[in-house]
Amino acid sequence: MADDPRNPDWAPRADEVLGDQIWAYDTMRIQCPVAWSDYQHWTLFRHGDVMRVLEDHQTFSSAASSHLSVPNGMDPPEHTPYREVIEPYFSHQSMSEFEPTCRSIARNLVNSLPAGQPFDIIGKFSRAFALQIQCAFMGWPDSLHEPLREWVLKNHRATLARDRRAMAEVAHEFDGYIHDLLEARRQAEANAPRDVTTSLMEETVNGRPMTDEELTSLLRNWTVGELGTISASVSILLSYLAEHPDLRQSLANDTLALPDAIDEILRMDAPLISNRRITTRDVEIGGRRIPAGEKITILWASANRDEKVFGDPDAFCPHKNRDRNLLYGTGVHVCPGAPLARMELRVLMEEFLSSVDTLEPAPDESPERAVFPTGGFSYLPMRLSFMSRAGN
């Protein structure tokens, strides 16, 4: 018999939780590492429990949504052919070919930042970078930047409110953008742009082309993941480096250390808070009995700070923690876009650190943290100065 879920162990949407999610998750990991709530259902806070879920996809299925989710919401063997289609888009060669475009976008954005006066990192930098880089990678027009920016905000509001009607309307809106992109390429026929979107339309799965429903689901998952997590990641990185100027200077002098440093900072402060699974059979985790058909929330933001794995979760130890960092997950559902995200963040930080002389919180203004299900910041006022650009 399962534990009685009618008595919540915690309230994930309580003000004290949303006001400081990191503190709340650290506390729950110690006091109640497997917890029930009406909002998240069963939540796993410990690294070991999350690893168990990630490594046992037969017991903990990714098909936790009632809607088609390609490939995130699929399990092997159904999941496998879609992953085989997707992974070449994030190969070393693909990343090398896209890096100059990424660097140009990053450099232009850095150079556009105001010097000496407070500005919001989110509005002027992190969100703009995520939008521009996603559209460039997919081959989408610049005219989609603003509609997608508004769409991301609406999607977050609907998800936070658990407003199913609003969520359906937001999904339908995105489907319309994708329909127009696909139809424009079909109309163009041989003159269609040779970009990632066109290439995906020509892929086959199990010997057949993907349906528009599959393509739309795939592109929605890519876009939601990219826009939300990249923007959150940039805000987390700049906030941390503003608080640790010695590390910022060290990384500016040694950019080869950037990849590990970026992953470590994002281990401590997660850009992606959680993912979901569903149990396929009765199971016991952390002394709690969970029946089949129950939704599980795996909390990256807690698992990646587990003291039993990382020691002091706030200690900056990139080499020590590298192999156990779950920033991009692990197992069959490890994030296929991790090479793209890592390249984008590395290039952006290279450009930022090579140009910016000082970086500090804006005086008399307070940052605002984003709230579940989003990590990072929703408002991050900063002030910076640039190095001399003589000779550029």
mmCIF file of C-alpha atoms in Angstrom:
data_model
loop_
_atom_site.group_PDB
_atom_site.id
_atom_site.type_symbol
_atom_site.label_atom_id
_atom_site.label_comp_id
_atom_site.label_asym_id
_atom_site.label_seq_id
_atom_site.Cartn_x
_atom_site.Cartn_y
_atom_site.Cartn_z
ATOM 1 C CA MET A 1 0.000 0.000 0.000
ATOM 2 C CA ALA A 2 1.333 3.444 -0.901
ATOM 3 C CA ASP A 3 1.806 6.291 1.550
ATOM 4 C CA ASP A 4 -1.336 8.391 1.870
ATOM 5 C CA PRO A 5 -0.809 11.309 -0.537
ATOM 6 C CA ARG A 6 -3.651 13.333 0.950
ATOM 7 C CA ASN A 7 -1.312 14.796 3.571
ATOM 8 C CA PRO A 8 1.203 17.016 1.739
ATOM 9 C CA ASP A 9 4.780 16.980 3.002
ATOM 10 C CA TRP A 10 5.424 20.483 1.698
ATOM 11 C CA ALA A 11 3.945 23.299 -0.400
ATOM 12 C CA PRO A 12 6.100 23.963 -3.495
ATOM 13 C CA ARG A 13 4.198 27.166 -4.298
ATOM 14 C CA ALA A 14 4.348 28.670 -0.811
ATOM 15 C CA ASP A 15 5.814 32.170 -0.649
ATOM 16 C CA GLU A 16 8.744 31.033 1.478
ATOM 17 C CA VAL A 17 9.635 28.383 -1.123
ATOM 18 C CA LEU A 18 9.288 30.596 -4.179
ATOM 19 C CA GLY A 19 11.095 33.403 -2.367
ATOM 20 C CA ASP A 20 14.248 31.278 -2.045
ATOM 21 C CA GLN A 21 13.969 28.037 -3.957
ATOM 22 C CA ILE A 22 17.579 26.991 -3.373
ATOM 23 C CA TRP A 23 17.256 27.305 0.406
ATOM 24 C CA ALA A 24 13.895 25.516 0.379
ATOM 25 C CA TYR A 25 15.185 22.609 -1.704
ATOM 26 C CA ASP A 26 18.328 22.300 0.410
ATOM 27 C CA THR A 27 16.116 22.098 3.498
ATOM 28 C CA MET A 28 13.749 19.518 2.008
ATOM 29 C CA ARG A 29 16.644 17.355 0.819
ATOM 30 C CA ILE A 30 17.670 16.936 4.451
ATOM 31 C CA GLN A 31 14.277 16.844 6.133
ATOM 32 C CA CYS A 32 12.082 14.994 3.623
ATOM 33 C CA PRO A 33 14.038 13.853 0.550
ATOM 34 C CA VAL A 34 11.050 12.070 -1.038
ATOM 35 C CA ALA A 35 8.024 14.312 -0.608
ATOM 36 C CA TRP A 36 4.400 14.421 -1.702
ATOM 37 C CA SER A 37 2.538 17.602 -2.697
ATOM 38 C CA ASP A 38 -0.607 18.333 -4.660
ATOM 39 C CA TYR A 39 1.399 20.453 -7.124
ATOM 40 C CA GLN A 40 4.493 18.371 -7.904
ATOM 41 C CA HIS A 41 3.137 14.985 -6.760
ATOM 42 C CA TRP A 42 6.214 12.947 -5.704
ATOM 43 C CA THR A 43 9.376 15.084 -5.615
ATOM 44 C CA LEU A 44 12.873 13.617 -5.394
ATOM 45 C CA PHE A 45 15.528 15.855 -3.872
ATOM 46 C CA ARG A 46 18.582 13.568 -3.562
ATOM 47 C CA HIS A 47 21.188 12.921 -6.232
ATOM 48 C CA GLY A 48 21.090 9.152 -5.710
ATOM 49 C CA ASP A 49 17.313 8.932 -6.056
ATOM 50 C CA VAL A 50 17.368 11.069 -9.204
ATOM 51 C CA MET A 51 20.130 8.890 -10.676
ATOM 52 C CA ARG A 52 18.042 5.811 -9.984
ATOM 53 C CA VAL A 53 15.143 7.293 -11.944
ATOM 54 C CA LEU A 54 17.346 8.379 -14.853
ATOM 55 C CA GLU A 55 18.968 4.959 -15.155
ATOM 56 C CA ASP A 56 15.727 2.925 -14.933
ATOM 57 C CA HIS A 57 13.505 4.176 -17.740
ATOM 58 C CA GLN A 58 11.494 0.967 -17.615
ATOM 59 C CA THR A 59 10.204 1.756 -14.128
ATOM 60 C CA PHE A 60 10.211 5.544 -14.474
ATOM 61 C CA SER A 61 8.712 6.409 -17.840
ATOM 62 C CA SER A 62 9.201 9.736 -19.606
ATOM 63 C CA ALA A 63 5.681 9.513 -21.063
ATOM 64 C CA ALA A 64 4.345 11.728 -18.278
ATOM 65 C CA SER A 65 2.292 14.019 -20.527
ATOM 66 C CA SER A 66 -1.009 13.304 -22.218
ATOM 67 C CA HIS A 67 0.285 15.195 -25.275
ATOM 68 C CA LEU A 68 2.816 14.046 -27.870
ATOM 69 C CA SER A 69 6.317 15.068 -26.813
ATOM 70 C CA VAL A 70 9.100 14.232 -29.285
ATOM 71 C CA PRO A 71 11.433 12.804 -28.083
ATOM 72 C CA ASN A 72 11.366 14.012 -24.457
ATOM 73 C CA GLY A 73 8.163 12.202 -23.598
ATOM 74 C CA MET A 74 9.100 8.868 -25.156
ATOM 75 C CA ASP A 75 10.827 5.739 -23.880
ATOM 76 C CA PRO A 76 12.981 3.242 -25.769
ATOM 77 C CA PRO A 77 12.457 1.648 -28.214
ATOM 78 C CA GLU A 78 10.048 4.347 -29.513
ATOM 79 C CA HIS A 79 12.444 7.081 -28.379
ATOM 80 C CA THR A 80 15.550 5.641 -30.088
ATOM 81 C CA PRO A 81 14.949 6.436 -33.789
ATOM 82 C CA TYR A 82 14.060 10.042 -33.003
ATOM 83 C CA ARG A 83 17.282 10.465 -31.038
ATOM 84 C CA GLU A 84 19.215 8.994 -33.954
ATOM 85 C CA VAL A 85 17.692 11.681 -36.185
ATOM 86 C CA ILE A 86 18.374 14.514 -33.749
ATOM 87 C CA GLU A 87 21.927 13.876 -32.565
ATOM 88 C CA PRO A 88 23.783 14.702 -35.821
ATOM 89 C CA TYR A 89 22.423 18.260 -35.584
ATOM 90 C CA PHE A 90 24.545 18.694 -32.452
ATOM 91 C CA SER A 91 27.705 16.995 -33.703
ATOM 92 C CA HIS A 92 31.154 18.526 -33.288
ATOM 93 C CA GLN A 93 31.149 19.477 -36.989
ATOM 94 C CA SER A 94 27.719 21.128 -36.739
ATOM 95 C CA MET A 95 28.813 23.129 -33.715
ATOM 96 C CA SER A 96 32.026 24.228 -35.444
ATOM 97 C CA GLU A 97 30.037 25.410 -38.458
ATOM 98 C CA PHE A 98 27.558 27.362 -36.325
ATOM 99 C CA GLU A 99 30.107 28.895 -33.960
ATOM 100 C CA PRO A 100 31.004 31.920 -36.159
ATOM 101 C CA THR A 101 27.324 32.908 -36.350
ATOM 102 C CA CYS A 102 27.014 32.443 -32.604
ATOM 103 C CA ARG A 103 30.084 34.595 -32.002
ATOM 104 C CA SER A 104 28.805 37.362 -34.234
ATOM 105 C CA ILE A 105 25.492 37.464 -32.376
ATOM 106 C CA ALA A 106 27.244 37.413 -29.004
ATOM 107 C CA ARG A 107 29.720 40.148 -29.943
ATOM 108 C CA ASN A 108 27.032 42.454 -31.318
ATOM 109 C CA LEU A 109 24.931 42.051 -28.193
ATOM 110 C CA VAL A 110 27.861 42.678 -25.857
ATOM 111 C CA ASN A 111 28.802 45.798 -27.822
ATOM 112 C CA SER A 112 25.217 47.062 -27.616
ATOM 113 C CA LEU A 113 25.127 47.067 -23.820
ATOM 114 C CA PRO A 114 25.059 50.455 -22.092
ATOM 115 C CA ALA A 115 28.171 51.432 -20.117
ATOM 116 C CA GLY A 116 28.084 53.171 -16.750
ATOM 117 C CA GLN A 117 24.344 53.076 -16.254
ATOM 118 C CA PRO A 118 22.085 50.420 -14.718
ATOM 119 C CA PHE A 119 20.249 48.078 -17.062
ATOM 120 C CA ASP A 120 18.363 44.814 -16.829
ATOM 121 C CA ILE A 121 20.509 41.880 -17.949
ATOM 122 C CA ILE A 122 17.387 39.828 -18.715
ATOM 123 C CA GLY A 123 15.667 42.285 -21.026
ATOM 124 C CA LYS A 124 18.711 43.644 -22.820
ATOM 125 C CA PHE A 125 21.019 40.666 -22.924
ATOM 126 C CA SER A 126 20.164 37.144 -21.789
ATOM 127 C CA ARG A 127 16.696 36.858 -23.317
ATOM 128 C CA ALA A 128 17.797 38.652 -26.497
ATOM 129 C CA PHE A 129 20.720 36.255 -26.890
ATOM 130 C CA ALA A 130 18.509 33.188 -26.431
ATOM 131 C CA LEU A 131 15.987 34.427 -28.995
ATOM 132 C CA GLN A 132 18.531 35.451 -31.605
ATOM 133 C CA ILE A 133 20.633 32.331 -31.267
ATOM 134 C CA GLN A 134 17.649 29.975 -31.459
ATOM 135 C CA CYS A 135 16.253 31.622 -34.582
ATOM 136 C CA ALA A 136 19.692 31.667 -36.200
ATOM 137 C CA PHE A 137 20.291 27.989 -35.452
ATOM 138 C CA MET A 138 16.889 26.931 -36.766
ATOM 139 C CA GLY A 139 16.956 29.257 -39.787
ATOM 140 C CA TRP A 140 13.984 31.293 -38.588
ATOM 141 C CA PRO A 141 13.489 34.964 -39.559
ATOM 142 C CA ASP A 142 14.354 37.848 -37.229
ATOM 143 C CA SER A 143 10.686 38.837 -37.349
ATOM 144 C CA LEU A 144 9.992 35.940 -34.964
ATOM 145 C CA HIS A 145 12.136 37.406 -32.163
ATOM 146 C CA GLU A 146 9.407 39.546 -30.620
ATOM 147 C CA PRO A 147 6.507 37.054 -31.058
ATOM 148 C CA LEU A 148 8.638 34.323 -29.492
ATOM 149 C CA ARG A 149 9.651 36.600 -26.634
ATOM 150 C CA GLU A 150 5.987 37.259 -25.857
ATOM 151 C CA TRP A 151 5.183 33.573 -26.308
ATOM 152 C CA VAL A 152 7.790 32.497 -23.751
ATOM 153 C CA LEU A 153 6.347 34.889 -21.166
ATOM 154 C CA LYS A 154 2.788 33.697 -21.806
ATOM 155 C CA ASN A 155 3.859 30.074 -21.653
ATOM 156 C CA HIS A 156 5.560 30.636 -18.300
ATOM 157 C CA ARG A 157 2.538 32.450 -16.835
ATOM 158 C CA ALA A 158 0.150 29.719 -17.963
ATOM 159 C CA THR A 159 2.401 26.947 -16.616
ATOM 160 C CA LEU A 160 2.865 28.675 -13.264
ATOM 161 C CA ALA A 161 -0.881 29.211 -12.921
ATOM 162 C CA ARG A 162 -1.620 25.619 -14.007
ATOM 163 C CA ASP A 163 -4.196 27.167 -16.328
ATOM 164 C CA ARG A 164 -4.881 24.323 -18.759
ATOM 165 C CA ARG A 165 -6.959 26.473 -21.072
ATOM 166 C CA ALA A 166 -4.238 29.123 -21.295
ATOM 167 C CA MET A 167 -1.588 26.441 -21.773
ATOM 168 C CA ALA A 168 -3.590 24.964 -24.655
ATOM 169 C CA GLU A 169 -3.977 28.403 -26.248
ATOM 170 C CA VAL A 170 -0.241 29.091 -25.921
ATOM 171 C CA ALA A 171 0.587 25.711 -27.464
ATOM 172 C CA HIS A 172 -1.824 26.410 -30.330
ATOM 173 C CA GLU A 173 -0.165 29.786 -30.914
ATOM 174 C CA PHE A 174 3.265 28.177 -31.189
ATOM 175 C CA ASP A 175 1.872 25.512 -33.513
ATOM 176 C CA GLY A 176 0.744 28.345 -35.789
ATOM 177 C CA TYR A 177 4.273 29.746 -36.019
ATOM 178 C CA ILE A 178 5.640 26.310 -36.896
ATOM 179 C CA HIS A 179 2.877 25.627 -39.423
ATOM 180 C CA ASP A 180 3.762 28.863 -41.243
ATOM 181 C CA LEU A 181 7.478 27.983 -41.274
ATOM 182 C CA LEU A 182 6.836 24.490 -42.625
ATOM 183 C CA GLU A 183 4.322 25.661 -45.201
ATOM 184 C CA ALA A 184 6.654 28.394 -46.480
ATOM 185 C CA ARG A 185 9.329 25.767 -47.102
ATOM 186 C CA ARG A 186 6.893 23.456 -48.867
ATOM 187 C CA GLN A 187 5.762 26.284 -51.114
ATOM 188 C CA ALA A 188 9.370 27.180 -51.912
ATOM 189 C CA GLU A 189 10.156 23.548 -52.864
ATOM 190 C CA ALA A 190 13.706 23.462 -54.284
ATOM 191 C CA ASN A 191 14.226 27.101 -53.284
ATOM 192 C CA ALA A 192 13.586 26.428 -49.588
ATOM 193 C CA PRO A 193 16.453 27.616 -47.364
ATOM 194 C CA ARG A 194 18.984 24.904 -46.540
ATOM 195 C CA ASP A 195 18.695 25.192 -42.779
ATOM 196 C CA VAL A 196 17.988 22.961 -39.782
ATOM 197 C CA THR A 197 14.212 23.282 -40.126
ATOM 198 C CA THR A 198 14.226 22.254 -43.776
ATOM 199 C CA SER A 199 16.581 19.372 -43.037
ATOM 200 C CA LEU A 200 14.309 18.084 -40.271
ATOM 201 C CA MET A 201 11.388 18.091 -42.690
ATOM 202 C CA GLU A 202 13.368 15.735 -44.913
ATOM 203 C CA GLU A 203 14.302 13.274 -42.148
ATOM 204 C CA THR A 204 12.683 9.871 -41.878
ATOM 205 C CA VAL A 205 11.797 7.870 -38.765
ATOM 206 C CA ASN A 206 11.127 4.159 -39.113
ATOM 207 C CA GLY A 207 11.221 4.558 -42.896
ATOM 208 C CA ARG A 208 8.707 7.415 -43.143
ATOM 209 C CA PRO A 209 8.820 11.230 -42.961
ATOM 210 C CA MET A 210 7.904 12.780 -39.649
ATOM 211 C CA THR A 211 4.345 14.078 -39.470
ATOM 212 C CA ASP A 212 3.651 17.766 -38.933
ATOM 213 C CA GLU A 213 2.485 16.884 -35.416
ATOM 214 C CA GLU A 214 5.835 15.220 -34.693
ATOM 215 C CA LEU A 215 7.825 18.071 -36.223
ATOM 216 C CA THR A 216 5.848 20.662 -34.279
ATOM 217 C CA SER A 217 6.319 18.790 -31.010
ATOM 218 C CA LEU A 218 10.053 18.398 -31.648
ATOM 219 C CA LEU A 219 10.521 22.059 -32.542
ATOM 220 C CA ARG A 220 8.429 23.182 -29.565
ATOM 221 C CA ASN A 221 10.572 21.137 -27.200
ATOM 222 C CA TRP A 222 13.765 22.508 -28.717
ATOM 223 C CA THR A 223 12.504 26.071 -28.543
ATOM 224 C CA VAL A 224 11.113 25.972 -25.011
ATOM 225 C CA GLY A 225 14.272 24.311 -23.753
ATOM 226 C CA GLU A 226 16.606 26.690 -25.567
ATOM 227 C CA LEU A 227 14.877 29.987 -24.852
ATOM 228 C CA GLY A 228 14.197 29.319 -21.189
ATOM 229 C CA THR A 229 17.402 27.645 -20.096
ATOM 230 C CA ILE A 230 19.871 29.711 -22.109
ATOM 231 C CA SER A 231 18.420 32.984 -20.825
ATOM 232 C CA ALA A 232 18.367 31.644 -17.262
ATOM 233 C CA SER A 233 21.929 30.351 -17.613
ATOM 234 C CA VAL A 234 23.278 33.718 -18.765
ATOM 235 C CA SER A 235 21.592 35.518 -15.869
ATOM 236 C CA ILE A 236 22.995 33.015 -13.338
ATOM 237 C CA LEU A 237 26.508 33.237 -14.767
ATOM 238 C CA LEU A 238 26.656 37.031 -14.766
ATOM 239 C CA SER A 239 25.164 37.302 -11.291
ATOM 240 C CA TYR A 240 27.748 34.851 -9.949
ATOM 241 C CA LEU A 241 30.676 36.543 -11.683
ATOM 242 C CA ALA A 242 29.566 39.944 -10.409
ATOM 243 C CA GLU A 243 29.703 38.502 -6.888
ATOM 244 C CA HIS A 244 33.080 36.832 -7.528
ATOM 245 C CA PRO A 245 35.250 39.385 -9.378
ATOM 246 C CA ASP A 246 38.453 37.395 -8.778
ATOM 247 C CA LEU A 247 36.959 34.404 -10.616
ATOM 248 C CA ARG A 248 35.719 36.691 -13.390
ATOM 249 C CA GLN A 249 39.231 38.041 -13.879
ATOM 250 C CA SER A 250 40.736 34.561 -13.720
ATOM 251 C CA LEU A 251 38.390 33.317 -16.443
ATOM 252 C CA ALA A 252 39.072 36.385 -18.566
ATOM 253 C CA ASN A 253 42.769 35.510 -18.398
ATOM 254 C CA ASP A 254 42.237 31.776 -18.983
ATOM 255 C CA THR A 255 39.252 31.132 -21.251
ATOM 256 C CA LEU A 256 40.204 27.442 -21.519
ATOM 257 C CA ALA A 257 38.795 27.111 -17.997
ATOM 258 C CA LEU A 258 35.427 28.517 -19.046
ATOM 259 C CA PRO A 259 33.565 25.301 -20.028
ATOM 260 C CA ASP A 260 34.086 23.590 -16.676
ATOM 261 C CA ALA A 261 33.492 26.822 -14.771
ATOM 262 C CA ILE A 262 30.195 27.439 -16.558
ATOM 263 C CA ASP A 263 28.957 23.921 -15.824
ATOM 264 C CA GLU A 264 29.944 24.246 -12.169
ATOM 265 C CA ILE A 265 28.228 27.602 -11.641
ATOM 266 C CA LEU A 266 25.078 26.171 -13.219
ATOM 267 C CA ARG A 267 25.338 23.109 -10.985
ATOM 268 C CA MET A 268 25.066 25.340 -7.934
ATOM 269 C CA ASP A 269 22.192 27.414 -9.325
ATOM 270 C CA ALA A 270 20.084 25.457 -11.800
ATOM 271 C CA PRO A 271 18.734 27.083 -14.977
ATOM 272 C CA LEU A 272 16.305 24.149 -15.385
ATOM 273 C CA ILE A 273 14.570 23.300 -12.127
ATOM 274 C CA SER A 274 12.955 19.942 -12.818
ATOM 275 C CA ASN A 275 11.653 17.265 -15.154
ATOM 276 C CA ARG A 276 8.880 14.706 -14.812
ATOM 277 C CA ARG A 277 8.522 10.945 -14.985
ATOM 278 C CA ILE A 278 5.685 8.514 -14.275
ATOM 279 C CA THR A 279 5.959 5.184 -12.482
ATOM 280 C CA THR A 280 5.097 2.048 -14.454
ATOM 281 C CA ARG A 281 4.957 -0.212 -11.371
ATOM 282 C CA ASP A 282 4.818 0.009 -7.592
ATOM 283 C CA VAL A 283 8.195 1.124 -6.286
ATOM 284 C CA GLU A 284 9.883 2.159 -3.045
ATOM 285 C CA ILE A 285 12.174 5.202 -2.968
ATOM 286 C CA GLY A 286 13.741 6.606 0.165
ATOM 287 C CA GLY A 287 11.411 4.589 2.353
ATOM 288 C CA ARG A 288 8.290 5.863 0.604
ATOM 289 C CA ARG A 289 6.031 3.453 -1.263
ATOM 290 C CA ILE A 290 4.824 4.872 -4.579
ATOM 291 C CA PRO A 291 2.239 3.044 -6.712
ATOM 292 C CA ALA A 292 2.231 2.628 -10.477
ATOM 293 C CA GLY A 293 0.887 5.553 -12.465
ATOM 294 C CA GLU A 294 2.191 8.264 -10.123
ATOM 295 C CA LYS A 295 3.943 11.384 -11.393
ATOM 296 C CA ILE A 296 7.510 11.964 -10.211
ATOM 297 C CA THR A 297 9.281 15.333 -10.195
ATOM 298 C CA ILE A 298 13.050 14.986 -10.408
ATOM 299 C CA LEU A 299 14.474 18.176 -8.975
ATOM 300 C CA TRP A 300 17.750 19.018 -10.700
ATOM 301 C CA ALA A 301 18.035 22.154 -8.565
ATOM 302 C CA SER A 302 18.327 19.973 -5.478
ATOM 303 C CA ALA A 303 20.080 16.841 -6.752
ATOM 304 C CA ASN A 304 22.984 18.909 -8.067
ATOM 305 C CA ARG A 305 23.516 20.374 -4.592
ATOM 306 C CA ASP A 306 23.410 17.108 -2.621
ATOM 307 C CA GLU A 307 25.957 17.323 0.195
ATOM 308 C CA LYS A 308 26.539 13.572 0.143
ATOM 309 C CA VAL A 309 27.824 13.887 -3.427
ATOM 310 C CA PHE A 310 29.308 17.375 -3.675
ATOM 311 C CA GLY A 311 30.199 18.257 -0.074
ATOM 312 C CA ASP A 312 29.550 21.963 0.426
ATOM 313 C CA PRO A 313 27.082 22.592 -2.437
ATOM 314 C CA ASP A 314 28.264 26.206 -2.772
ATOM 315 C CA ALA A 315 31.960 25.379 -3.043
ATOM 316 C CA PHE A 316 33.281 26.118 -6.542
ATOM 317 C CA CYS A 317 35.068 22.874 -7.489
ATOM 318 C CA PRO A 318 34.590 22.336 -11.241
ATOM 319 C CA HIS A 319 37.080 19.506 -11.724
ATOM 320 C CA LYS A 320 35.992 17.617 -8.605
ATOM 321 C CA ASN A 321 32.289 17.833 -9.465
ATOM 322 C CA ARG A 322 32.412 17.486 -13.259
ATOM 323 C CA ASP A 323 31.578 13.781 -13.545
ATOM 324 C CA ARG A 324 28.572 13.870 -11.209
ATOM 325 C CA ASN A 325 27.042 17.106 -12.442
ATOM 326 C CA LEU A 326 23.500 16.495 -13.747
ATOM 327 C CA LEU A 327 23.202 19.847 -15.516
ATOM 328 C CA TYR A 328 22.325 18.100 -18.787
ATOM 329 C CA GLY A 329 20.979 14.895 -17.245
ATOM 330 C CA THR A 330 22.329 11.437 -17.932
ATOM 331 C CA GLY A 331 21.252 8.132 -19.435
ATOM 332 C CA VAL A 332 19.093 7.686 -22.525
ATOM 333 C CA HIS A 333 17.510 11.109 -22.043
ATOM 334 C CA VAL A 334 20.719 13.099 -21.587
ATOM 335 C CA CYS A 335 20.090 16.438 -23.287
ATOM 336 C CA PRO A 336 20.911 16.068 -27.004
ATOM 337 C CA GLY A 337 21.371 19.828 -27.290
ATOM 338 C CA ALA A 338 24.060 19.965 -24.601
ATOM 339 C CA PRO A 339 26.881 20.552 -27.150
ATOM 340 C CA LEU A 340 24.954 23.521 -28.582
ATOM 341 C CA ALA A 341 24.181 25.011 -25.169
ATOM 342 C CA ARG A 342 27.772 24.601 -24.011
ATOM 343 C CA MET A 343 29.150 26.194 -27.172
ATOM 344 C CA GLU A 344 26.701 29.117 -27.006
ATOM 345 C CA LEU A 345 27.456 29.873 -23.353
ATOM 346 C CA ARG A 346 31.208 29.520 -23.837
ATOM 347 C CA VAL A 347 31.260 31.846 -26.835
ATOM 348 C CA LEU A 348 29.014 34.409 -25.159
ATOM 349 C CA MET A 349 31.173 34.454 -22.041
ATOM 350 C CA GLU A 350 34.368 34.703 -24.097
ATOM 351 C CA GLU A 351 33.006 37.764 -25.853
ATOM 352 C CA PHE A 352 31.680 39.282 -22.633
ATOM 353 C CA LEU A 353 34.840 38.751 -20.605
ATOM 354 C CA SER A 354 37.111 40.060 -23.373
ATOM 355 C CA SER A 355 35.178 43.342 -23.549
ATOM 356 C CA VAL A 356 33.865 44.109 -20.078
ATOM 357 C CA ASP A 357 36.179 45.689 -17.499
ATOM 358 C CA THR A 358 33.866 45.940 -14.482
ATOM 359 C CA LEU A 359 30.588 44.192 -13.635
ATOM 360 C CA GLU A 360 28.585 44.935 -10.515
ATOM 361 C CA PRO A 361 25.023 44.937 -9.214
ATOM 362 C CA ALA A 362 23.171 48.159 -9.926
ATOM 363 C CA PRO A 363 22.997 50.402 -6.859
ATOM 364 C CA ASP A 364 19.644 50.884 -5.134
ATOM 365 C CA GLU A 365 17.978 48.139 -7.184
ATOM 366 C CA SER A 366 17.311 44.558 -6.199
ATOM 367 C CA PRO A 367 17.297 41.528 -8.488
ATOM 368 C CA GLU A 368 14.227 39.323 -8.700
ATOM 369 C CA ARG A 369 14.539 35.565 -8.895
ATOM 370 C CA ALA A 370 12.462 33.610 -11.377
ATOM 371 C CA VAL A 371 10.056 31.138 -9.816
ATOM 372 C CA PHE A 372 9.240 27.505 -10.515
ATOM 373 C CA PRO A 373 9.323 26.052 -13.107
ATOM 374 C CA THR A 374 11.950 28.563 -14.275
ATOM 375 C CA GLY A 375 15.425 29.045 -12.836
ATOM 376 C CA GLY A 376 17.692 32.062 -12.839
ATOM 377 C CA PHE A 377 16.363 35.603 -12.629
ATOM 378 C CA SER A 378 13.367 37.484 -13.958
ATOM 379 C CA TYR A 379 15.030 40.862 -13.305
ATOM 380 C CA LEU A 380 18.758 41.424 -12.865
ATOM 381 C CA PRO A 381 19.872 45.078 -12.724
ATOM 382 C CA MET A 382 23.607 45.435 -13.354
ATOM 383 C CA ARG A 383 26.142 48.101 -14.233
ATOM 384 C CA LEU A 384 29.311 47.603 -16.248
ATOM 385 C CA SER A 385 32.168 49.359 -17.936
ATOM 386 C CA PHE A 386 34.094 48.377 -21.035
ATOM 387 C CA MET A 387 37.756 48.015 -21.723
ATOM 388 C CA SER A 388 39.308 50.347 -24.267
ATOM 389 C CA ARG A 389 38.343 49.309 -27.783
ATOM 390 C CA ALA A 390 41.276 51.086 -29.379
ATOM 391 C CA GLY A 391 42.467 49.201 -32.399
ATOM 392 C CA ASN A 392 39.253 47.178 -32.782
#
